[in-house]
Amino acid sequence: MTSRTNEFFGLTKNGDIDAANIPLKRISYTDPFLAEGYRIHETIVNLLVFLKKIRGAYLKDRTFSNVQRLSKPLMECSLEELSKLELDEVQRDEIEHEVSSAISSCIHQIAKLQEIVKEQQSQIPKKSGWLQGLRDPSKLSKKETLVAHHSSVLWYLQSELSDVSSVLYHLQDLRLKRGQEKRNIASDFLTKNPTDENSAVEIPESELQTFFTQQQLQELEQENDVLLQEFEHTMERLRDTGKSLADITRLQSEISAQLSIQSSAAEKLYDDALNVMDSLSGGNQQLIKAKSRSSRTARLLFCIFTVMGLLLLSLDRIV
Amino acid sequence: MSIASVKTPSSLREAQIQSLEKLLNLNQDVNELESSPQHASNFPIWKVLIFDKAGSETISSVLRISDLRKHGVTVHMNITSFRQPIADVPAIYFVQPTQENIELIIEDLSKGLYESAYVCFSSTISRALLEQFAELASKTNTSHMIHQVYDQYLNYVVLESDFFSLQLPKIFHTFHNPSSDEALINSRVQDIVNGLFSVIVTLGTIPIIRCPQGSAAEMVAQKLNQRLKDHLMNTKDAFVSVNPKPRPILILLDRTVDLIPMINHSWTYQALIHDTLNMQLNRITVESVDDGKMTKRFYDLDGNDFFWESNASKPFPKVAENIDEELTRYKNDASEITRKSGVSSLEEVNVDAFADSTYLKSAVSLLPELTARKQILDMHMNIATALLKAIQERHLDDFFQLEDNITGLNRSAILACINNKEQGTPEDKLRFFIIWYLSVDSVPASDLQAYEEALVNNGCTLEALNFVKRVREITKMTMLASSTTRPATGQTGDNLFRGFSSLSTRFTDRFKEAGIGGLENIISGVRNLIPFRKDGTITSIVQSLMDPGSSPASKQTESYLLLDPKSARAITVNNDPRAMNKRQTFSEAIVCVLGGGNYLEYGNLADWAREQNPKKRIIYGSTDILSPSEFMEEMASLS
């Protein structure tokens, strides 16, 4: 392709327009729907950028955090800053929670826009009934165009949202998998250890007193409790992660369901519009036919009346 | 003109899609926009697309509505239709550079239908028209609303990965009609040059041009050569000079070089569809009668259709087998999911019901893929059903079998075919006869009269034959010198007429399961023909030009003109030994037939290219893609 823009502006009367400096994007919008659409879009883009930037830190195998060292909130940090970041498990959970609640709020906002489109759609009169002929076709078409336009905007937002949600899902999935692998390695190690060390001999409970003092036993019990608690805590977190994964998948399926509904609705609208165009052109052809037919009839009638008139005249003369 | 892109497209279709995506993103680099959301936020996302008929044909053959939406196009409309204003959005105009279109754009802007306009002309806008456009914009004070004016070089349609059409109808008629005046021929030649120039720009390399001497192809070649030279001189940048890709050869041919492929009864899936069903710009229309009511079904074919991609050029019985295999594979995959999830059918799968996230994950990722696969297979089953009906109604297998061994037929066999009332339409009979007439050396006058009488008695009109009689000598000269027949590898004559029996039982079972019944009778009448691959005249010519010396047609193509737009010499003299190397081998060719092309020829060339070692790449195109019926009509109009 070749740009002819500068050549074009050179030929216009106000040839001093600088093609490179034309503001491409508006700052304010007269259509509130579009303004809201752009706002949601920006939120989604920010989320996507954030997820891309935090990916490294999120998947790093660390258990201590240096979040407090950051100068700005997480979302506003640069890639360099976030690449040095280290997170613990709780903070990872927090990030997940934050992003998924942002996604939920976007879904909520999109749903509101959807309501608006539905309302606009309900205002479009059905294409049947004898009153149809009396309606102003240009007005009808304006509403339809607007609904199609807004539906596409919604489709775009939902598709973007679905992308962000799948990015989050993949991150979580990866984290879960890595966690699982780590646990597998640890458990392998633990189960292998006793067999490797043949010296480990099980001591019957009755003889414990002879091997350990009371204090040592108490300490061991406490340690055991702590270990058990830790294990339970890990299990709980595992369940939570599973649950949030399920949540995300549900969100995703919801979004994709919405997407398919939306796209089928928009495609239906487009087909309707095409049908209208077809029937319009059919109608035009009919009109042209009707016109030619009526002109033919008029000519025929004219001829008949002329002949009859002449006949009458001649009869009048004869009589 | 900048051709540089991050990812090198592997086919013409991919290259065109890349160009179109750039157009839809206000001529910004799509990769850059995707990788940098901050950069992307400087541009409006949502826009309206306005195109003319040619623009819509170009876009609709490679992009779907969802692709347009993905690039932020909310609504797309025809420039001539009555349109309503849409606030706050820019409009992309993808139109031909015509006076009418620029007036319509200015009218839209004066009415304030859209916020701004990005004008993308499908081919180069002339300086005079651009001046007029600027003047109109100044007069109406709308020039500030026009943000971009671009020449896009996209005035052609891509139907398959390397198959294009310039969408210029009636070229064959114009070039062979004695009443066509010079001005008309020149303007059509200019149109062809414009289209081919666009294809070359999209591909991004300057080819070496070869064409037969003293033909319409030569006129096109000379003008195209000059156009490319001018362009290289005027734009010092890009194009090819820095492109390390090996240069392709552009072979320009007249349709009269070989008429047979245009009217042949072919047996490959895509050629059969094009012949028997209504197929326009990758949209197939199947008409069926349900409860006495005529219903039309539309099926769109695209690059994402895995079945079409792998089966389009295969013989129909093989395709039927493959549908069967794919259906079995689908059923197995579906039952695998249902078995794991414990529900009895795919429709009952409910993602919420899963407690285990691994099943959930596999189901979520597999379900859309399976549904899409089922939709594609359903579509192909419906198409195959319609094809089977057409094959049986017209006895196309008989015609195919006869044409496969056309030179071996005697007078009685030909008359028997023509006089068989149950076999084929009058047009099928005429097509068969013309193929025979073009394939044999001489026909005694008395025999010809008998054949003509038989044809007329069977309802044929002889206009097309009369035209063929006129061009027979020219066509025969090129055909005889080059046509070769050789069996395809791995196929023996035994399976040529193998019955459909073993296949039909499995095939019908699948169709019954899928709810398509009543096929047993249809299939039982159709033979399982696996054709020998024949290299047509055009394939032989291409072979001799890409690999000089390897084909018996080499002697004939030796005399072809050779033009190099990069060379300083104006025109290479044919016999000049110092001229460019005619013995050069090429790995890539662009073949353009002036006057009509079809899927059969594309399939033949693609098969040949695939069989070469190392593989060759052939981009095939024509001024227009014509079904056999359309081409017969065009020939008849020249009688």
Short mmCIF file of N, CA and C in Angstrom, two decimals, chain B residues 1 6 16 95 118 153-154 160 162 205-206 231 247 261 283 307 316 413 442 458 511 530 534 536 557 625 630:
data_model
loop_
_atom_site.label_atom_id
_atom_site.label_comp_id
_atom_site.label_asym_id
_atom_site.label_seq_id
_atom_site.Cartn_x
_atom_site.Cartn_y
_atom_site.Cartn_z
N MET B 1 5.58 2.35 -0.94
CA MET B 1 5.06 1.00 -0.75
C MET B 1 6.01 0.22 0.14
N VAL B 6 6.49 -8.49 9.77
CA VAL B 6 7.18 -9.30 10.77
C VAL B 6 7.14 -10.78 10.36
N GLN B 16 -2.83 -11.54 1.71
CA GLN B 16 -3.96 -10.61 1.53
C GLN B 16 -4.64 -10.32 2.87
N VAL B 95 -12.91 1.27 -1.28
CA VAL B 95 -13.66 1.38 -2.54
C VAL B 95 -12.71 1.51 -3.73
N TYR B 118 -11.26 7.44 6.64
CA TYR B 118 -9.98 6.85 6.25
C TYR B 118 -10.23 6.22 4.89
N TYR B 153 -3.89 -1.51 -3.27
CA TYR B 153 -3.53 -2.60 -4.20
C TYR B 153 -4.18 -3.92 -3.77
N LEU B 154 -5.46 -3.89 -3.60
CA LEU B 154 -6.17 -5.11 -3.19
C LEU B 154 -7.38 -5.39 -4.09
N GLU B 160 -8.74 -19.50 -2.80
CA GLU B 160 -8.06 -20.58 -2.08
C GLU B 160 -6.71 -20.04 -1.68
N ASP B 162 -3.70 -20.24 -2.74
CA ASP B 162 -2.92 -19.61 -3.79
C ASP B 162 -3.70 -19.52 -5.10
N THR B 205 7.38 -9.47 -4.41
CA THR B 205 8.60 -9.68 -5.21
C THR B 205 8.29 -9.41 -6.68
N ILE B 206 9.27 -8.83 -7.35
CA ILE B 206 9.07 -8.53 -8.78
C ILE B 206 9.38 -9.80 -9.57
N HIS B 231 7.17 1.94 -11.64
CA HIS B 231 7.02 1.93 -10.18
C HIS B 231 8.37 1.83 -9.49
N ARG B 247 13.17 -14.67 -6.94
CA ARG B 247 12.12 -14.07 -7.78
C ARG B 247 11.26 -15.16 -8.43
N PRO B 261 -9.94 -27.82 -20.07
CA PRO B 261 -10.20 -27.82 -18.62
C PRO B 261 -11.42 -26.98 -18.22
N ARG B 283 -18.91 -19.20 -1.46
CA ARG B 283 -20.21 -19.46 -0.84
C ARG B 283 -20.99 -20.43 -1.73
N PHE B 307 -11.42 -29.73 6.90
CA PHE B 307 -11.82 -30.77 5.96
C PHE B 307 -11.66 -30.31 4.51
N PHE B 316 -13.87 -37.37 -5.62
CA PHE B 316 -15.05 -37.37 -4.77
C PHE B 316 -15.21 -38.65 -3.92
N ALA B 413 -19.62 -44.99 -30.22
CA ALA B 413 -19.63 -44.68 -28.79
C ALA B 413 -20.05 -43.22 -28.56
N SER B 442 -8.41 -35.23 -36.68
CA SER B 442 -9.30 -34.71 -37.75
C SER B 442 -10.65 -35.40 -37.65
N ASN B 458 -30.98 -33.86 -29.78
CA ASN B 458 -31.04 -34.06 -28.32
C ASN B 458 -31.12 -32.74 -27.55
N PHE B 511 -24.23 -41.74 7.25
CA PHE B 511 -25.19 -40.71 6.88
C PHE B 511 -26.52 -40.94 7.59
N ILE B 530 -11.41 -43.44 -9.45
CA ILE B 530 -10.21 -42.73 -8.99
C ILE B 530 -9.42 -42.37 -10.24
N LYS B 534 -3.88 -36.22 -14.88
CA LYS B 534 -3.43 -35.83 -16.21
C LYS B 534 -2.79 -34.46 -16.10
N GLY B 536 -2.44 -31.24 -17.76
CA GLY B 536 -3.05 -30.51 -18.86
C GLY B 536 -1.99 -29.72 -19.60
N THR B 557 7.76 -23.59 -25.71
CA THR B 557 7.82 -22.42 -24.82
C THR B 557 9.15 -21.66 -24.97
N ILE B 625 -13.32 -16.43 -12.53
CA ILE B 625 -13.45 -17.87 -12.32
C ILE B 625 -14.81 -18.28 -12.86
N GLU B 630 -20.98 -21.43 -17.35
CA GLU B 630 -20.74 -20.02 -17.65
C GLU B 630 -19.80 -19.88 -18.85
#
